[in-house]
């Protein structure tokens, strides 16, 4: 089946440009070689004779002038004559001429004198058609100043050679050259265009595969830098896309799992109250408490997701203000009074007196809350949590130190990722949503703050960040 030609394609364009270029060069050659050949030849010849004539005029009177006339006339294939004021031949003269005293045809001489008189410069050059001759002749004339009073004339006569036969030879050659070069242009440009577009076509195919959702595709490099750069960029984009895609899948899987678990519990405890414990107050209260706990967990999850998307979307630009981070921490700690009073947690706050920092208090409060809440969740028997606020010159260093389970080295880099939960069963692991630290990260990045974690498994963790004063 014949493919229709895509006139917008690089291949077609390169092909046409190449052919147009070749055709243009050929046209130029035709114009120069064939069409303008005659006038070109005449101009060339005129200039040449003019040059010879003028140089002879300057040489006149010097030693060896006659020899010069002789050699020039033979070398250039032109007739050179010197005439006196009556058209009498002065040069060349042989013995018989001295007796015969030949003269230039009076009509020729008359015409010559008129032309010379009309000329604006010291010399004249003109063509002359003679019915007895096949070709026109080119005549050059100039006055040779004679010291003895009367003037001599330099009279050069050169036949304009017919160039028709030369033009014909050239024409034939040009036809061959034109055919060959147009043919070559067609073939070569097609070959080059194919070579240039092949890697682009390959990349397009790979991109189609990518668009189909296959992230394992590799964009092949080509023979030139631009394609290499494009392939590199696309490979990088693919890698990033596949990461995002994986995150998205994990997120959906985790969120739906985390939503389903409490919902299942709420439903089954509701059914239990309806069917079993409705009249037994103690049991019913226990079941209702579970339902409330699970509803809280759902609320927490939804809130965390909302907070995260807000923090990450950058809609909430940070509003920098001065606030006392010590006061903020004390306020946060109050929310953990339940743990202090009922579960034996000890909270220690070591702080410099002046805890003023620059930032958005509400957001930093959330960071502090998330960090302390993690310390609570991931402590086991050692329930001491220390918060240090340290003055570091133009910055304030804030850290939450726990003596809890700690984090494996291999997990350290990932805990800041959304929905990353270390795959272990902790006492309170069911509390976590895996979002807390990614909210912390987003907020701290928004504050341009340095942050990090030191942790040893079994010994505890230290989460820190620094804010400018
Ligand atoms: P989660 O809601 O699961 O706590 P986070 O984003 O707050 O989610 O934390 C991510 C993971 O980092 C946690 O699942 C936990 O494994 C680990 N982690 C965070 N804080 C601590 C800590 N203080 N001690 C030990 N592990 C921690």
Coordinates of N, CA and C in Angstrom, one line a residue, residues 260-275 291 294:
X260 N -10.5 1.0 55.8 CA -11.4 -0.2 55.9 C -11.3 -0.8 57.3
X261 N -10.1 -0.8 57.9 CA -9.9 -1.5 59.1 C -10.9 -0.9 60.2
X262 N -10.8 0.5 60.4 CA -11.7 1.0 61.5 C -13.1 0.9 61.1
X263 N -13.4 1.0 59.8 CA -14.8 0.9 59.4 C -15.4 -0.5 59.7
X264 N -14.5 -1.5 59.4 CA -15.0 -2.9 59.7 C -15.2 -3.1 61.2
X265 N -14.3 -2.5 62.0 CA -14.4 -2.6 63.5 C -15.7 -1.9 63.9
X266 N -15.9 -0.7 63.4 CA -17.1 0.1 63.8 C -18.3 -0.7 63.5
X267 N -18.3 -1.3 62.3 CA -19.5 -2.0 61.9 C -19.7 -3.2 62.8
X268 N -18.7 -4.0 63.0 CA -18.9 -5.2 63.8 C -19.2 -4.9 65.2
X269 N -18.6 -3.9 65.8 CA -18.9 -3.6 67.2 C -20.4 -3.0 67.3
X270 N -20.8 -2.3 66.3 CA -22.2 -1.8 66.2 C -23.1 -3.0 66.2
X271 N -22.8 -4.0 65.4 CA -23.6 -5.2 65.3 C -23.6 -6.0 66.6
X272 N -22.4 -6.0 67.3 CA -22.3 -6.7 68.5 C -23.2 -6.0 69.6
X273 N -23.3 -4.7 69.6 CA -24.1 -4.0 70.6 C -25.6 -4.3 70.3
X274 N -25.9 -4.3 69.0 CA -27.3 -4.6 68.6 C -27.7 -6.0 69.0
X275 N -26.8 -7.0 68.7 CA -27.1 -8.4 68.9 C -26.8 -9.0 70.3
X291 N -15.8 1.7 69.3 CA -16.3 2.5 68.2 C -15.9 3.9 68.1
X294 N -12.2 4.1 67.2 CA -12.0 3.8 65.7 C -12.4 5.1 64.9

